[in-house]
Tab-separated table of C-alpha atoms in Angstrom:
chain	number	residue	atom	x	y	z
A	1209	UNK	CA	223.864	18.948	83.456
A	1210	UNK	CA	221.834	15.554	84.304
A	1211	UNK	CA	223.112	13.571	81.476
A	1212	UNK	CA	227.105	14.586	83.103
A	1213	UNK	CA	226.043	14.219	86.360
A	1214	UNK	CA	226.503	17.545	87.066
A	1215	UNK	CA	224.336	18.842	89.592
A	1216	UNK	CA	223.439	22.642	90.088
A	1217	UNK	CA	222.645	24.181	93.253
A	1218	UNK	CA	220.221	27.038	92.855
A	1219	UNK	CA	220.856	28.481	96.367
A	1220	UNK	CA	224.900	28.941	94.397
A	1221	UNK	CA	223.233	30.498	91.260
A	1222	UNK	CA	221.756	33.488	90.342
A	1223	UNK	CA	220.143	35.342	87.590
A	1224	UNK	CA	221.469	38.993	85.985
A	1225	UNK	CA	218.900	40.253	83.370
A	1226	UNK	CA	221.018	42.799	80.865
A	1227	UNK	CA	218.990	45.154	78.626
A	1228	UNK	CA	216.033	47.940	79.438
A	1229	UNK	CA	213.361	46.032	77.668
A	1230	UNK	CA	214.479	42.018	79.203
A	1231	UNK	CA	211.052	40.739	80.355
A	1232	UNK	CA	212.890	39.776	83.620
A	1233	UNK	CA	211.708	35.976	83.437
A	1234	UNK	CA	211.742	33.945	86.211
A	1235	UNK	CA	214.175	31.050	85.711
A	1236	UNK	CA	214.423	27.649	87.453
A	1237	UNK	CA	216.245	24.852	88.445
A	1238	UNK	CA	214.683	21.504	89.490
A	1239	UNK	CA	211.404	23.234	90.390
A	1240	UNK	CA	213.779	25.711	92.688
A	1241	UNK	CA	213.385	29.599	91.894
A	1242	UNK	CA	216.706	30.958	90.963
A	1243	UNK	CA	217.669	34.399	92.924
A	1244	UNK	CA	217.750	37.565	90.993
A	1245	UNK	CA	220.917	39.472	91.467
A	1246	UNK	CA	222.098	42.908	89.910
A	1247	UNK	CA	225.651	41.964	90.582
A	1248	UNK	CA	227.808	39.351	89.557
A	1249	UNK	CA	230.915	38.257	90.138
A	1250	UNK	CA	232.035	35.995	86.933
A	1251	UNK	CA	236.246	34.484	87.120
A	1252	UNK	CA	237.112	37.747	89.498
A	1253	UNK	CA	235.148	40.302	87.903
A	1254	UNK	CA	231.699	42.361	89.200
A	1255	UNK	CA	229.696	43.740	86.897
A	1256	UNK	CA	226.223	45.299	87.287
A	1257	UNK	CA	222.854	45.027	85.273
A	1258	UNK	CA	224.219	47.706	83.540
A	1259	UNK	CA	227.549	45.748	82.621
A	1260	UNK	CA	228.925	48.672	84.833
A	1261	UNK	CA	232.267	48.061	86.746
A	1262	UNK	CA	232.149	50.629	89.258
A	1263	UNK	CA	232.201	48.441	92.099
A	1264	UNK	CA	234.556	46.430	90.991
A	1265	UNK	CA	237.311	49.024	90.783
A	1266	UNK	CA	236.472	50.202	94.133
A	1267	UNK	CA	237.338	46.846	95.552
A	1268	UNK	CA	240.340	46.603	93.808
A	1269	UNK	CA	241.359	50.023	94.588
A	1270	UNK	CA	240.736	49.358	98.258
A	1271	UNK	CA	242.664	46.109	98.272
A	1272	UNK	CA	245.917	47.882	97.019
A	1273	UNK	CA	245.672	50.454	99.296
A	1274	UNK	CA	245.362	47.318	102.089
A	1275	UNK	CA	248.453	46.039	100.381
A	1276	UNK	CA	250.390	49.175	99.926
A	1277	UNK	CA	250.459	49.657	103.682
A	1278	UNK	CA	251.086	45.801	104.484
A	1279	UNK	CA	254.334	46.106	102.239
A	1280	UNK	CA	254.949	49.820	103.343
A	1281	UNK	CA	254.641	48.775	107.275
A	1282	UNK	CA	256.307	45.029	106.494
A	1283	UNK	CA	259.553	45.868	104.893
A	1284	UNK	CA	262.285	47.764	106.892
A	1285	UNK	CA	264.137	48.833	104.271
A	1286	UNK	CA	263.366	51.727	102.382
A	1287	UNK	CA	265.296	50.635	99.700
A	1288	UNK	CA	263.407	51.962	96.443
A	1289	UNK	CA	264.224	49.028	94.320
A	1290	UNK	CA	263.050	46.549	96.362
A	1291	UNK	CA	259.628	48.470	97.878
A	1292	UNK	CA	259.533	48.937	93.776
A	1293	UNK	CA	259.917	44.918	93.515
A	1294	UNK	CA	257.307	44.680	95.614
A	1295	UNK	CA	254.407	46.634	94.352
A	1296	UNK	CA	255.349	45.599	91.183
A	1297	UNK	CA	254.666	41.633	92.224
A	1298	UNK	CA	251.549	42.095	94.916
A	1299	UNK	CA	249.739	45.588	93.873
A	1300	UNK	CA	250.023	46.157	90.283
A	1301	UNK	CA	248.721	42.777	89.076
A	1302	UNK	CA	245.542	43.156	91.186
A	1303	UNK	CA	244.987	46.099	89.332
A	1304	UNK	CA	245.481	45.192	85.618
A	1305	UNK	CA	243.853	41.695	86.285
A	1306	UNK	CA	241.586	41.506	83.118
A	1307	UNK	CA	241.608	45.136	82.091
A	1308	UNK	CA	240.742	44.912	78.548
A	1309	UNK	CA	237.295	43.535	79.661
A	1310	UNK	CA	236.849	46.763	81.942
A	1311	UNK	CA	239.181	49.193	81.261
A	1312	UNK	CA	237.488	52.227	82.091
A	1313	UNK	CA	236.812	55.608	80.362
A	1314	UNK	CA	235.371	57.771	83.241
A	1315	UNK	CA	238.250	60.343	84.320
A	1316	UNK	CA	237.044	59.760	87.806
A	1317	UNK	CA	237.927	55.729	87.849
A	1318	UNK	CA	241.399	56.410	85.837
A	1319	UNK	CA	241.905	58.737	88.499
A	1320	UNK	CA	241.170	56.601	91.347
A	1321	UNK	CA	243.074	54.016	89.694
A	1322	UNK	CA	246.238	55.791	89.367
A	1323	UNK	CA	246.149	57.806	92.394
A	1324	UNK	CA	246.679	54.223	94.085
A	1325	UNK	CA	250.648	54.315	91.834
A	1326	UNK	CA	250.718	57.762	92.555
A	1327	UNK	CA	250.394	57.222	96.643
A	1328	UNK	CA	253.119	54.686	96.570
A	1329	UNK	CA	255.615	56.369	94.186
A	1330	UNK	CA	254.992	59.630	96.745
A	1331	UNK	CA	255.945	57.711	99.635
A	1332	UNK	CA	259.230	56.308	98.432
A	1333	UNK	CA	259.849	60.163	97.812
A	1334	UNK	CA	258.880	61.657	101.077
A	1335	UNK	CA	259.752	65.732	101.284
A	1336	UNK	CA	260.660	65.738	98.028
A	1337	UNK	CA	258.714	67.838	95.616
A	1338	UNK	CA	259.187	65.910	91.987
A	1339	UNK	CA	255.655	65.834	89.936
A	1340	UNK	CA	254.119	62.383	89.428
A	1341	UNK	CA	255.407	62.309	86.520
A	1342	UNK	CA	258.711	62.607	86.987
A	1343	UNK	CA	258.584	60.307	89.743
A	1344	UNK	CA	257.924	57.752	87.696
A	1345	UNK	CA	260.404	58.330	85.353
A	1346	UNK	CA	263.183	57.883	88.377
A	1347	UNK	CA	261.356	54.698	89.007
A	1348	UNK	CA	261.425	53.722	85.530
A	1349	UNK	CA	257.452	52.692	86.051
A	1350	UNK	CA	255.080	53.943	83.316
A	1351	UNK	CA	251.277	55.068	84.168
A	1352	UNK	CA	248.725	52.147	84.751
A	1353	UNK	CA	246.668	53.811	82.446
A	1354	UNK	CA	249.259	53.288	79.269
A	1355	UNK	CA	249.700	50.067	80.557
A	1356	UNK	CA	246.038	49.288	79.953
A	1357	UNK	CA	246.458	50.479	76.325
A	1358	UNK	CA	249.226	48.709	75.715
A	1359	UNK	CA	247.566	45.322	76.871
A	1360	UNK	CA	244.604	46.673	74.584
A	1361	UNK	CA	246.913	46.565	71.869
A	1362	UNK	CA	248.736	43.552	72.243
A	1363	UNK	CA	245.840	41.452	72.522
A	1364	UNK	CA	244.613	43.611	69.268
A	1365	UNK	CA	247.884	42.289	67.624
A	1366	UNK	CA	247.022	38.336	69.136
A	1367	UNK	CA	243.476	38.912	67.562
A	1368	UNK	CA	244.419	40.296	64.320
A	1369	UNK	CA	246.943	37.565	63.494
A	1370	UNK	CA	244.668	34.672	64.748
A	1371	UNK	CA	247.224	34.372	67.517
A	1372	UNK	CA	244.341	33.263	69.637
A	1373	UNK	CA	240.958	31.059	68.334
A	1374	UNK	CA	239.180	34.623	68.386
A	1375	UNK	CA	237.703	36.017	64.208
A	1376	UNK	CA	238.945	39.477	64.115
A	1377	UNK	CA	235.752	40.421	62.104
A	1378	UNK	CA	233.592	39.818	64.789
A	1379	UNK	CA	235.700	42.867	66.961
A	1380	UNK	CA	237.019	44.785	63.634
A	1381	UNK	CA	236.533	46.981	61.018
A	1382	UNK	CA	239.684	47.318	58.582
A	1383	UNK	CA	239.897	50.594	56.887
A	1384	UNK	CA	239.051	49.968	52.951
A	1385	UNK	CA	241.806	50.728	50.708
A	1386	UNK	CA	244.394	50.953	53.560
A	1387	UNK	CA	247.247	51.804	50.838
A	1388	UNK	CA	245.496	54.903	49.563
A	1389	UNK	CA	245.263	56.513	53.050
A	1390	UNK	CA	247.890	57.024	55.413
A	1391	UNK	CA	249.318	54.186	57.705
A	1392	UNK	CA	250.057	50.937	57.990
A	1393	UNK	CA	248.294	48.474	55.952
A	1394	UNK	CA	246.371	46.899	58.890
A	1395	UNK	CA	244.562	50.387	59.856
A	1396	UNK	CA	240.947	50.244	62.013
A	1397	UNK	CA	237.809	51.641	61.090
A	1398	UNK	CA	235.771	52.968	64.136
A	1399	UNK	CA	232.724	51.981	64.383
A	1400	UNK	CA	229.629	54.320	64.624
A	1401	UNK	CA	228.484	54.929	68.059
A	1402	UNK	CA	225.343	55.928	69.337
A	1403	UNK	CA	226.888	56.637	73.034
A	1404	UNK	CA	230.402	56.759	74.984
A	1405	UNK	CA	229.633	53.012	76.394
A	1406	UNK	CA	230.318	51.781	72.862
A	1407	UNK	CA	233.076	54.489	71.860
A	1408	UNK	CA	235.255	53.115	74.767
A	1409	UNK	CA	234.499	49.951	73.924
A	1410	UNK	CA	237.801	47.233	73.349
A	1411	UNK	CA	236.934	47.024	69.909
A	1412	UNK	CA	237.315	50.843	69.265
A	1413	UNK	CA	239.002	52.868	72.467
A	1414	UNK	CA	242.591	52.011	71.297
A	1415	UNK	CA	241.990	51.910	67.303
A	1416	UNK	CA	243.537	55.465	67.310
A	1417	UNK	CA	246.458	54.468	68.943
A	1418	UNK	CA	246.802	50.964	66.846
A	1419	UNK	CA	246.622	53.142	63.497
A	1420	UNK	CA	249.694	55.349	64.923
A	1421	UNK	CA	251.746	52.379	65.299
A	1422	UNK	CA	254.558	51.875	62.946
A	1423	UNK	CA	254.165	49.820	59.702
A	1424	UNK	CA	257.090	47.313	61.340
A	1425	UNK	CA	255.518	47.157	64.735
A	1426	UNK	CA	252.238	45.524	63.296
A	1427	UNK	CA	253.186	43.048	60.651
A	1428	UNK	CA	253.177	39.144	61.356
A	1429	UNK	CA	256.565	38.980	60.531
A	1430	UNK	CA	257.686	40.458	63.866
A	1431	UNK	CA	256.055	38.223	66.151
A	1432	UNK	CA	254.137	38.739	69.271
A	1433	UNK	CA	257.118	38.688	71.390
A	1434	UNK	CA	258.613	41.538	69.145
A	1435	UNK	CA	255.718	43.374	68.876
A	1436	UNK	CA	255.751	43.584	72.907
A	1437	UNK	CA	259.711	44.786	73.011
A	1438	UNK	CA	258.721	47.201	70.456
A	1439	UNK	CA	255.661	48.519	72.441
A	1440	UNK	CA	257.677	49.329	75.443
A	1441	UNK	CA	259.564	51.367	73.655
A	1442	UNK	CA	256.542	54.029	72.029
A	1443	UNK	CA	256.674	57.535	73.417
A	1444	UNK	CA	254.455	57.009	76.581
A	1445	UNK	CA	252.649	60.161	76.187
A	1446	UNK	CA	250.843	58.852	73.398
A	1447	UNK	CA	248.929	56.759	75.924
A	1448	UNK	CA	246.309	58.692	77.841
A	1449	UNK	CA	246.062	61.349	80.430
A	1450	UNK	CA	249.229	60.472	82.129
């Protein structure tokens, strides 16, 4: 940082020690004590000593719901298409910013996550008794939490065919003998996992649903940008709970 002329302020920095047995060392800059912190907020994203999101997703969660109500007390019209417009440009994206790095596998956060879809999609339907579900098929929406699979699997397919400067060995396990099993011939091993943190993991919590894809959907020859048409079209209850 000297040599570039890059000077850190200490009071701006802070320390997150990961890991039961860290010796929680006491790190500083020019003689000045860095803080300890057990959360950090790194490009958008909080995560805990625990590389826990929880708090995270609550802060998301709570700044749809702000928006929701902006758009839902802004706009005049009740026009579904364009209320649709809107949560699909100023709430959605806040809530799949990033969601392969925390994508989460407690029911309680998919739940809060989706009731926040399911609250708008109610209130463009108001008396009307249609299940979530079939609200939004009218709406032609699909649950956030396929969504987050699907963007799990896409960037599987960018990884896989070194569509990105990431080595698919260092998130993958390729099933041996692919053509003696049943499949495509770019099938996933899971890993073995000593607890659910590492099950739901992005390098194994959609390898089931990468190994059900079709042969045609995963090959190189297809291209990223077919490989996303194609994924719109799976059967979305595949996916997830919803």
């Amino acid at each position: 940082a000297s040599n570039w002329q890059l000077k850190v302020n200490p009071c701006k920095s802070s320390v997150l020690h990961l890991g039961s047995k860290n010796p929680h060392i006491t790190y500083s800059v020019n003689n000045s004590v860095i803080n300890v912190s057990d959360l950090i907020c790194d490009l958008g994203i909080k995560y805990d000593c625990k590389l826990n999101f929880d708090e995270y997703i609550d802060s998301i969660v709570f700044k749809a719901y702000q928006r929701l109500n902006m758009i839902f007390r802004s706009f005049h019209s009740r026009n579904k298409k364009i209320l649709k417009s809107a949560y699909v440009t100023y709430v959605r994206p806040l809530l799949e910013y990033c969601t392969s790095i925390w994508s989460p596998c407690d029911l309680q956060f998919i739940n809060k996550l989706e009731n926040v879809q399911r609250y708008f999609t109610r209130r463009l339907f108001p008396g009307a008794v249609y299940s979530y579900q079939e609200r939004i098929l009218l709406l032609e929406l699909e649950s956030l939490e396929a969504r987050r699979i699907k963007a799990d699997l896409k960037i599987y397919y960018k990884i896989i065919h070194r569509l990105i400067d990431l080595d698919p060995s260092d998130f993958f396990i390729f099933a041996p003998n692919p053509e003696l099993g049943r499949g495509h011939h770019l099938r996933l091993h899971k890993s073995l996992c000593q607890n659910d943190v590492e099950l739901n993991s992005f390098s194994n919590r959609a390898v089931n649903c990468w190994n059900e894809l079709p042969s045609e959907m995963v090959t190189a020859k297809l291209g990223f940008l077919g490989f996303k048409y194609k994924l719109k079209k799976i059967n979305k209850n595949k996916f997830g709970y919803y």
